[in-house]
């Protein structure tokens, strides 16, 4: 089997990187933060620094998406009381002293920055691309070059992982994932349902973002097997 050159962007957990590597692919991850597993196949950098390195497949798993998704659109009309995590240290310190108009200007700038990152990944010179992102609001869509709606939305339990987390994939040159080992979700209100909802019930804290963003192993295995297999078939 020919090994694909795979870049898994915006991932610190290494779950998707390892899933591709386990199938023999030349898989690398990158993020602004170091890898949780200390792997030497993780590059600490802006993903855009690596987009022109001749990859066969790009999977961008957790790009900063807060400003793009529907749940965050309200902050473009009325700024939040507390500074967003993406603001600079100086902006965080001065946030309380900013006027409403100054805060809104920052929020729209953050939207532009998030849309630019998505656009650069989505339009990268790579034949097969998958970008994870929640459903976007119209202001985000208008800023994305060559925007296409998400190809599919899946749940971890479609792939044998007992948890809830709706995940949308924007796909170019790749097929939609097919469910594997689909589970039956527990009834709402039960203890089991609460356990499956750990992502949404994560307590506030420094690691909350990591708990909410980490890809489950079942869906990572499906990506490696199905997308990797498809890429090899096309290249054959």
PDB file of C-alpha atoms in Angstrom:
ATOM      1  CA  UNK A   1       0.000   0.000   0.000  1.00  0.00           C
ATOM      2  CA  UNK A   2       1.284   3.448  -0.900  1.00  0.00           C
ATOM      3  CA  UNK A   3       1.476   5.730   2.111  1.00  0.00           C
ATOM      4  CA  UNK A   4      -0.424   8.985   1.850  1.00  0.00           C
ATOM      5  CA  UNK A   5       1.149  12.196   3.082  1.00  0.00           C
ATOM      6  CA  UNK A   6      -1.485  13.432   5.542  1.00  0.00           C
ATOM      7  CA  UNK A   7      -1.614  16.676   7.517  1.00  0.00           C
ATOM      8  CA  UNK A   8      -3.993  16.869  10.481  1.00  0.00           C
ATOM      9  CA  UNK A   9      -4.301  20.533  11.318  1.00  0.00           C
ATOM     10  CA  UNK A  10      -5.437  22.216  14.534  1.00  0.00           C
ATOM     11  CA  UNK A  11      -5.092  19.037  16.576  1.00  0.00           C
ATOM     12  CA  UNK A  12      -3.191  18.582  19.851  1.00  0.00           C
ATOM     13  CA  UNK A  13      -4.707  15.244  20.953  1.00  0.00           C
ATOM     14  CA  UNK A  14      -3.085  13.220  18.143  1.00  0.00           C
ATOM     15  CA  UNK A  15      -6.181  11.016  17.845  1.00  0.00           C
ATOM     16  CA  UNK A  16      -6.661  11.543  14.095  1.00  0.00           C
ATOM     17  CA  UNK A  17      -2.924  11.606  13.388  1.00  0.00           C
ATOM     18  CA  UNK A  18      -2.489   8.234  15.084  1.00  0.00           C
ATOM     19  CA  UNK A  19      -5.491   6.746  13.258  1.00  0.00           C
ATOM     20  CA  UNK A  20      -3.885   7.510   9.889  1.00  0.00           C
ATOM     21  CA  UNK A  21      -0.434   6.436  11.096  1.00  0.00           C
ATOM     22  CA  UNK A  22      -1.848   3.110  12.326  1.00  0.00           C
ATOM     23  CA  UNK A  23      -2.823   2.365   8.721  1.00  0.00           C
ATOM     24  CA  UNK A  24       0.687   3.063   7.501  1.00  0.00           C
ATOM     25  CA  UNK A  25       0.288   6.638   6.306  1.00  0.00           C
ATOM     26  CA  UNK A  26       2.875   9.393   6.667  1.00  0.00           C
ATOM     27  CA  UNK A  27       0.725  11.404   9.055  1.00  0.00           C
ATOM     28  CA  UNK A  28       1.610  14.652  10.804  1.00  0.00           C
ATOM     29  CA  UNK A  29      -0.344  16.992  13.051  1.00  0.00           C
ATOM     30  CA  UNK A  30       0.166  20.691  13.719  1.00  0.00           C
ATOM     31  CA  UNK A  31      -1.175  23.337  16.058  1.00  0.00           C
ATOM     32  CA  UNK A  32      -0.062  26.490  17.830  1.00  0.00           C
ATOM     33  CA  UNK A  33       0.202  24.299  20.957  1.00  0.00           C
ATOM     34  CA  UNK A  34       2.381  21.196  21.468  1.00  0.00           C
ATOM     35  CA  UNK A  35       0.994  17.673  21.121  1.00  0.00           C
ATOM     36  CA  UNK A  36      -0.552  16.105  24.207  1.00  0.00           C
ATOM     37  CA  UNK A  37       1.283  12.845  23.491  1.00  0.00           C
ATOM     38  CA  UNK A  38       4.669  14.495  22.948  1.00  0.00           C
ATOM     39  CA  UNK A  39       4.930  13.028  19.445  1.00  0.00           C
ATOM     40  CA  UNK A  40       7.809  14.027  17.190  1.00  0.00           C
ATOM     41  CA  UNK A  41       5.299  13.948  14.330  1.00  0.00           C
ATOM     42  CA  UNK A  42       3.620  17.111  15.570  1.00  0.00           C
ATOM     43  CA  UNK A  43       4.692  20.568  14.373  1.00  0.00           C
ATOM     44  CA  UNK A  44       4.050  23.655  16.479  1.00  0.00           C
ATOM     45  CA  UNK A  45       3.142  26.355  13.963  1.00  0.00           C
ATOM     46  CA  UNK A  46       0.359  28.129  12.119  1.00  0.00           C
ATOM     47  CA  UNK A  47      -1.201  25.542   9.804  1.00  0.00           C
ATOM     48  CA  UNK A  48      -0.898  27.985   6.924  1.00  0.00           C
ATOM     49  CA  UNK A  49       2.885  27.609   7.084  1.00  0.00           C
ATOM     50  CA  UNK A  50       2.522  23.994   5.923  1.00  0.00           C
ATOM     51  CA  UNK A  51      -0.202  24.087   3.270  1.00  0.00           C
ATOM     52  CA  UNK A  52       2.208  24.070   0.321  1.00  0.00           C
ATOM     53  CA  UNK A  53       4.252  21.016   1.332  1.00  0.00           C
ATOM     54  CA  UNK A  54       2.738  18.538  -1.138  1.00  0.00           C
ATOM     55  CA  UNK A  55       0.143  16.795   1.049  1.00  0.00           C
ATOM     56  CA  UNK A  56      -2.216  14.161  -0.347  1.00  0.00           C
ATOM     57  CA  UNK A  57      -4.887  14.841   2.250  1.00  0.00           C
ATOM     58  CA  UNK A  58      -5.608  17.654   4.707  1.00  0.00           C
ATOM     59  CA  UNK A  59      -7.902  17.184   7.701  1.00  0.00           C
ATOM     60  CA  UNK A  60      -8.438  20.348   9.744  1.00  0.00           C
ATOM     61  CA  UNK A  61     -10.077  19.090  12.890  1.00  0.00           C
ATOM     62  CA  UNK A  62     -10.647  21.978  15.287  1.00  0.00           C
ATOM     63  CA  UNK A  63     -10.015  25.340  13.637  1.00  0.00           C
ATOM     64  CA  UNK A  64     -10.914  28.329  15.835  1.00  0.00           C
ATOM     65  CA  UNK A  65     -14.584  28.567  14.944  1.00  0.00           C
ATOM     66  CA  UNK A  66     -16.305  30.498  17.717  1.00  0.00           C
ATOM     67  CA  UNK A  67     -16.753  33.615  15.580  1.00  0.00           C
ATOM     68  CA  UNK A  68     -18.028  31.631  12.571  1.00  0.00           C
ATOM     69  CA  UNK A  69     -20.706  29.467  14.146  1.00  0.00           C
ATOM     70  CA  UNK A  70     -24.359  30.338  14.639  1.00  0.00           C
ATOM     71  CA  UNK A  71     -24.048  30.253  18.414  1.00  0.00           C
ATOM     72  CA  UNK A  72     -21.636  33.194  18.323  1.00  0.00           C
ATOM     73  CA  UNK A  73     -23.398  35.496  15.882  1.00  0.00           C
ATOM     74  CA  UNK A  74     -25.143  37.450  18.639  1.00  0.00           C
ATOM     75  CA  UNK A  75     -21.799  38.914  19.772  1.00  0.00           C
ATOM     76  CA  UNK A  76     -21.529  40.744  16.452  1.00  0.00           C
ATOM     77  CA  UNK A  77     -24.555  42.818  17.430  1.00  0.00           C
ATOM     78  CA  UNK A  78     -23.936  43.194  21.158  1.00  0.00           C
ATOM     79  CA  UNK A  79     -20.400  42.558  22.445  1.00  0.00           C
ATOM     80  CA  UNK A  80     -19.801  40.150  25.333  1.00  0.00           C
ATOM     81  CA  UNK A  81     -19.154  41.411  28.838  1.00  0.00           C
ATOM     82  CA  UNK A  82     -15.891  39.494  29.055  1.00  0.00           C
ATOM     83  CA  UNK A  83     -13.165  39.557  26.396  1.00  0.00           C
ATOM     84  CA  UNK A  84     -13.128  36.576  23.996  1.00  0.00           C
ATOM     85  CA  UNK A  85     -10.235  34.173  24.267  1.00  0.00           C
ATOM     86  CA  UNK A  86      -8.920  35.161  20.827  1.00  0.00           C
ATOM     87  CA  UNK A  87      -8.286  38.780  21.799  1.00  0.00           C
ATOM     88  CA  UNK A  88      -4.764  39.992  22.464  1.00  0.00           C
ATOM     89  CA  UNK A  89      -3.443  40.298  26.005  1.00  0.00           C
ATOM     90  CA  UNK A  90      -3.615  44.071  25.704  1.00  0.00           C
ATOM     91  CA  UNK A  91      -7.239  43.910  24.579  1.00  0.00           C
ATOM     92  CA  UNK A  92      -8.120  41.594  27.445  1.00  0.00           C
ATOM     93  CA  UNK A  93      -6.630  43.996  29.971  1.00  0.00           C
ATOM     94  CA  UNK A  94      -8.374  47.021  28.480  1.00  0.00           C
ATOM     95  CA  UNK A  95     -11.688  45.335  27.607  1.00  0.00           C
ATOM     96  CA  UNK A  96     -13.705  46.924  30.414  1.00  0.00           C
ATOM     97  CA  UNK A  97     -12.619  50.401  29.331  1.00  0.00           C
ATOM     98  CA  UNK A  98     -13.582  49.953  25.667  1.00  0.00           C
ATOM     99  CA  UNK A  99     -16.735  51.518  24.316  1.00  0.00           C
ATOM    100  CA  UNK A 100     -19.461  49.346  22.793  1.00  0.00           C
ATOM    101  CA  UNK A 101     -18.338  50.412  19.321  1.00  0.00           C
ATOM    102  CA  UNK A 102     -14.705  49.527  20.050  1.00  0.00           C
ATOM    103  CA  UNK A 103     -15.694  46.102  21.325  1.00  0.00           C
ATOM    104  CA  UNK A 104     -17.862  45.465  18.273  1.00  0.00           C
ATOM    105  CA  UNK A 105     -14.987  46.468  16.013  1.00  0.00           C
ATOM    106  CA  UNK A 106     -12.819  43.835  17.685  1.00  0.00           C
ATOM    107  CA  UNK A 107     -15.549  41.190  17.355  1.00  0.00           C
ATOM    108  CA  UNK A 108     -15.853  41.817  13.624  1.00  0.00           C
ATOM    109  CA  UNK A 109     -12.068  41.714  13.273  1.00  0.00           C
ATOM    110  CA  UNK A 110     -12.005  38.321  14.985  1.00  0.00           C
ATOM    111  CA  UNK A 111     -14.676  37.128  12.565  1.00  0.00           C
ATOM    112  CA  UNK A 112     -12.516  38.257   9.641  1.00  0.00           C
ATOM    113  CA  UNK A 113      -9.511  36.431  11.097  1.00  0.00           C
ATOM    114  CA  UNK A 114     -11.466  33.207  11.644  1.00  0.00           C
ATOM    115  CA  UNK A 115     -12.943  33.326   8.150  1.00  0.00           C
ATOM    116  CA  UNK A 116      -9.503  33.956   6.646  1.00  0.00           C
ATOM    117  CA  UNK A 117      -8.067  30.876   8.372  1.00  0.00           C
ATOM    118  CA  UNK A 118     -10.963  28.705   7.184  1.00  0.00           C
ATOM    119  CA  UNK A 119     -10.637  30.108   3.659  1.00  0.00           C
ATOM    120  CA  UNK A 120      -6.908  29.457   3.481  1.00  0.00           C
ATOM    121  CA  UNK A 121      -7.394  25.840   4.544  1.00  0.00           C
ATOM    122  CA  UNK A 122     -10.439  25.277   2.349  1.00  0.00           C
ATOM    123  CA  UNK A 123      -8.680  26.675  -0.740  1.00  0.00           C
ATOM    124  CA  UNK A 124      -5.294  25.068  -0.088  1.00  0.00           C
ATOM    125  CA  UNK A 125      -3.546  23.407  -3.080  1.00  0.00           C
ATOM    126  CA  UNK A 126      -4.294  19.938  -1.717  1.00  0.00           C
ATOM    127  CA  UNK A 127      -6.497  17.491  -3.678  1.00  0.00           C
ATOM    128  CA  UNK A 128      -8.506  16.143  -0.743  1.00  0.00           C
ATOM    129  CA  UNK A 129      -9.611  18.376   2.137  1.00  0.00           C
ATOM    130  CA  UNK A 130     -11.881  17.911   5.163  1.00  0.00           C
ATOM    131  CA  UNK A 131     -12.556  20.810   7.533  1.00  0.00           C
ATOM    132  CA  UNK A 132     -14.570  20.353  10.713  1.00  0.00           C
ATOM    133  CA  UNK A 133     -16.729  23.296  11.696  1.00  0.00           C
ATOM    134  CA  UNK A 134     -20.161  23.968  13.213  1.00  0.00           C
ATOM    135  CA  UNK A 135     -22.953  25.383  11.055  1.00  0.00           C
ATOM    136  CA  UNK A 136     -21.955  28.917  10.081  1.00  0.00           C
ATOM    137  CA  UNK A 137     -23.911  32.170  10.163  1.00  0.00           C
ATOM    138  CA  UNK A 138     -24.341  34.243   6.998  1.00  0.00           C
ATOM    139  CA  UNK A 139     -21.640  36.789   7.859  1.00  0.00           C
ATOM    140  CA  UNK A 140     -19.084  33.986   8.011  1.00  0.00           C
ATOM    141  CA  UNK A 141     -20.272  32.394   4.769  1.00  0.00           C
ATOM    142  CA  UNK A 142     -19.948  35.721   2.971  1.00  0.00           C
ATOM    143  CA  UNK A 143     -16.274  35.935   4.001  1.00  0.00           C
ATOM    144  CA  UNK A 144     -15.211  32.437   2.935  1.00  0.00           C
ATOM    145  CA  UNK A 145     -13.720  32.127  -0.520  1.00  0.00           C
ATOM    146  CA  UNK A 146     -15.485  29.497  -2.644  1.00  0.00           C
ATOM    147  CA  UNK A 147     -17.833  28.660   0.221  1.00  0.00           C
ATOM    148  CA  UNK A 148     -19.816  25.416  -0.010  1.00  0.00           C
ATOM    149  CA  UNK A 149     -22.195  24.169   2.638  1.00  0.00           C
ATOM    150  CA  UNK A 150     -21.164  21.338   4.915  1.00  0.00           C
ATOM    151  CA  UNK A 151     -21.318  17.936   3.226  1.00  0.00           C
ATOM    152  CA  UNK A 152     -22.573  16.130   6.324  1.00  0.00           C
ATOM    153  CA  UNK A 153     -23.153  16.288  10.058  1.00  0.00           C
ATOM    154  CA  UNK A 154     -22.337  13.228  12.151  1.00  0.00           C
ATOM    155  CA  UNK A 155     -22.385  12.124  15.780  1.00  0.00           C
ATOM    156  CA  UNK A 156     -19.706  10.080  17.618  1.00  0.00           C
ATOM    157  CA  UNK A 157     -22.302   7.382  18.345  1.00  0.00           C
ATOM    158  CA  UNK A 158     -22.579   6.782  14.588  1.00  0.00           C
ATOM    159  CA  UNK A 159     -19.082   5.285  14.891  1.00  0.00           C
ATOM    160  CA  UNK A 160     -19.286   3.356  18.149  1.00  0.00           C
ATOM    161  CA  UNK A 161     -18.316   6.158  20.533  1.00  0.00           C
ATOM    162  CA  UNK A 162     -20.967   6.596  23.284  1.00  0.00           C
ATOM    163  CA  UNK A 163     -21.224  10.373  23.283  1.00  0.00           C
ATOM    164  CA  UNK A 164     -23.090  13.298  21.767  1.00  0.00           C
ATOM    165  CA  UNK A 165     -21.320  15.943  19.702  1.00  0.00           C
ATOM    166  CA  UNK A 166     -22.746  17.057  16.370  1.00  0.00           C
ATOM    167  CA  UNK A 167     -19.819  17.477  13.983  1.00  0.00           C
ATOM    168  CA  UNK A 168     -20.099  18.994  10.508  1.00  0.00           C
ATOM    169  CA  UNK A 169     -17.565  18.332   7.775  1.00  0.00           C
ATOM    170  CA  UNK A 170     -16.860  20.545   4.807  1.00  0.00           C
ATOM    171  CA  UNK A 171     -15.425  18.202   2.185  1.00  0.00           C
ATOM    172  CA  UNK A 172     -13.551  18.758  -1.067  1.00  0.00           C
ATOM    173  CA  UNK A 173     -12.371  15.747  -3.050  1.00  0.00           C
ATOM    174  CA  UNK A 174     -13.585  13.348  -0.342  1.00  0.00           C
ATOM    175  CA  UNK A 175     -16.807  11.357   0.165  1.00  0.00           C
ATOM    176  CA  UNK A 176     -19.081  11.671   3.164  1.00  0.00           C
ATOM    177  CA  UNK A 177     -18.269   9.265   5.976  1.00  0.00           C
ATOM    178  CA  UNK A 178     -20.411   6.146   6.283  1.00  0.00           C
ATOM    179  CA  UNK A 179     -21.512   5.220   9.814  1.00  0.00           C
ATOM    180  CA  UNK A 180     -19.813   2.234  11.438  1.00  0.00           C
ATOM    181  CA  UNK A 181     -20.967   0.407  14.560  1.00  0.00           C
ATOM    182  CA  UNK A 182     -23.942   2.760  15.036  1.00  0.00           C
ATOM    183  CA  UNK A 183     -25.146   2.775  18.651  1.00  0.00           C
ATOM    184  CA  UNK A 184     -28.640   3.404  20.043  1.00  0.00           C
ATOM    185  CA  UNK A 185     -28.671   6.655  22.055  1.00  0.00           C
ATOM    186  CA  UNK A 186     -29.998   6.400  25.628  1.00  0.00           C
ATOM    187  CA  UNK A 187     -33.226   8.100  26.643  1.00  0.00           C
ATOM    188  CA  UNK A 188     -33.035  11.733  27.718  1.00  0.00           C
ATOM    189  CA  UNK A 189     -32.947  12.234  31.458  1.00  0.00           C
ATOM    190  CA  UNK A 190     -31.225   8.934  32.247  1.00  0.00           C
ATOM    191  CA  UNK A 191     -27.818   8.643  33.900  1.00  0.00           C
ATOM    192  CA  UNK A 192     -26.455   7.048  30.736  1.00  0.00           C
ATOM    193  CA  UNK A 193     -27.687  10.001  28.668  1.00  0.00           C
ATOM    194  CA  UNK A 194     -25.822  12.316  31.042  1.00  0.00           C
ATOM    195  CA  UNK A 195     -22.647  10.278  30.571  1.00  0.00           C
ATOM    196  CA  UNK A 196     -23.028  10.522  26.801  1.00  0.00           C
ATOM    197  CA  UNK A 197     -23.397  14.302  27.188  1.00  0.00           C
ATOM    198  CA  UNK A 198     -20.014  14.785  28.859  1.00  0.00           C
ATOM    199  CA  UNK A 199     -18.866  17.122  26.071  1.00  0.00           C
ATOM    200  CA  UNK A 200     -21.776  19.500  26.617  1.00  0.00           C
ATOM    201  CA  UNK A 201     -21.698  19.128  30.391  1.00  0.00           C
ATOM    202  CA  UNK A 202     -17.967  19.850  30.736  1.00  0.00           C
ATOM    203  CA  UNK A 203     -17.316  22.134  33.678  1.00  0.00           C
ATOM    204  CA  UNK A 204     -15.871  25.613  33.075  1.00  0.00           C
ATOM    205  CA  UNK A 205     -12.121  25.619  33.347  1.00  0.00           C
ATOM    206  CA  UNK A 206      -8.819  25.784  31.532  1.00  0.00           C
ATOM    207  CA  UNK A 207      -9.309  22.389  29.833  1.00  0.00           C
ATOM    208  CA  UNK A 208     -12.965  22.780  28.853  1.00  0.00           C
ATOM    209  CA  UNK A 209     -12.089  23.664  25.255  1.00  0.00           C
ATOM    210  CA  UNK A 210      -9.932  20.549  24.990  1.00  0.00           C
ATOM    211  CA  UNK A 211     -12.683  18.248  26.268  1.00  0.00           C
ATOM    212  CA  UNK A 212     -15.192  19.786  23.864  1.00  0.00           C
ATOM    213  CA  UNK A 213     -12.946  19.648  20.814  1.00  0.00           C
ATOM    214  CA  UNK A 214     -11.250  16.248  20.995  1.00  0.00           C
ATOM    215  CA  UNK A 215     -12.142  13.812  18.228  1.00  0.00           C
ATOM    216  CA  UNK A 216     -13.415  10.424  19.407  1.00  0.00           C
ATOM    217  CA  UNK A 217     -11.429   7.327  18.327  1.00  0.00           C
ATOM    218  CA  UNK A 218     -14.265   5.670  16.396  1.00  0.00           C
ATOM    219  CA  UNK A 219     -14.782   8.580  14.037  1.00  0.00           C
ATOM    220  CA  UNK A 220     -11.008   9.068  13.696  1.00  0.00           C
ATOM    221  CA  UNK A 221     -10.658   5.418  12.636  1.00  0.00           C
ATOM    222  CA  UNK A 222     -13.458   5.893  10.088  1.00  0.00           C
ATOM    223  CA  UNK A 223     -11.702   8.945   8.648  1.00  0.00           C
ATOM    224  CA  UNK A 224      -8.435   7.086   8.228  1.00  0.00           C
ATOM    225  CA  UNK A 225     -10.007   3.975   6.741  1.00  0.00           C
ATOM    226  CA  UNK A 226     -12.624   5.613   4.499  1.00  0.00           C
ATOM    227  CA  UNK A 227     -10.930   8.840   3.421  1.00  0.00           C
ATOM    228  CA  UNK A 228      -7.509   7.224   3.248  1.00  0.00           C
ATOM    229  CA  UNK A 229      -8.906   4.289   1.306  1.00  0.00           C
ATOM    230  CA  UNK A 230     -10.735   6.567  -1.099  1.00  0.00           C
ATOM    231  CA  UNK A 231      -7.624   8.648  -1.713  1.00  0.00           C
ATOM    232  CA  UNK A 232      -5.612   5.531  -2.510  1.00  0.00           C
ATOM    233  CA  UNK A 233      -8.268   4.256  -4.917  1.00  0.00           C
ATOM    234  CA  UNK A 234      -8.369   7.572  -6.768  1.00  0.00           C
ATOM    235  CA  UNK A 235      -4.595   7.749  -6.948  1.00  0.00           C
ATOM    236  CA  UNK A 236      -4.225   4.155  -8.188  1.00  0.00           C
TER     237      UNK A 236
END
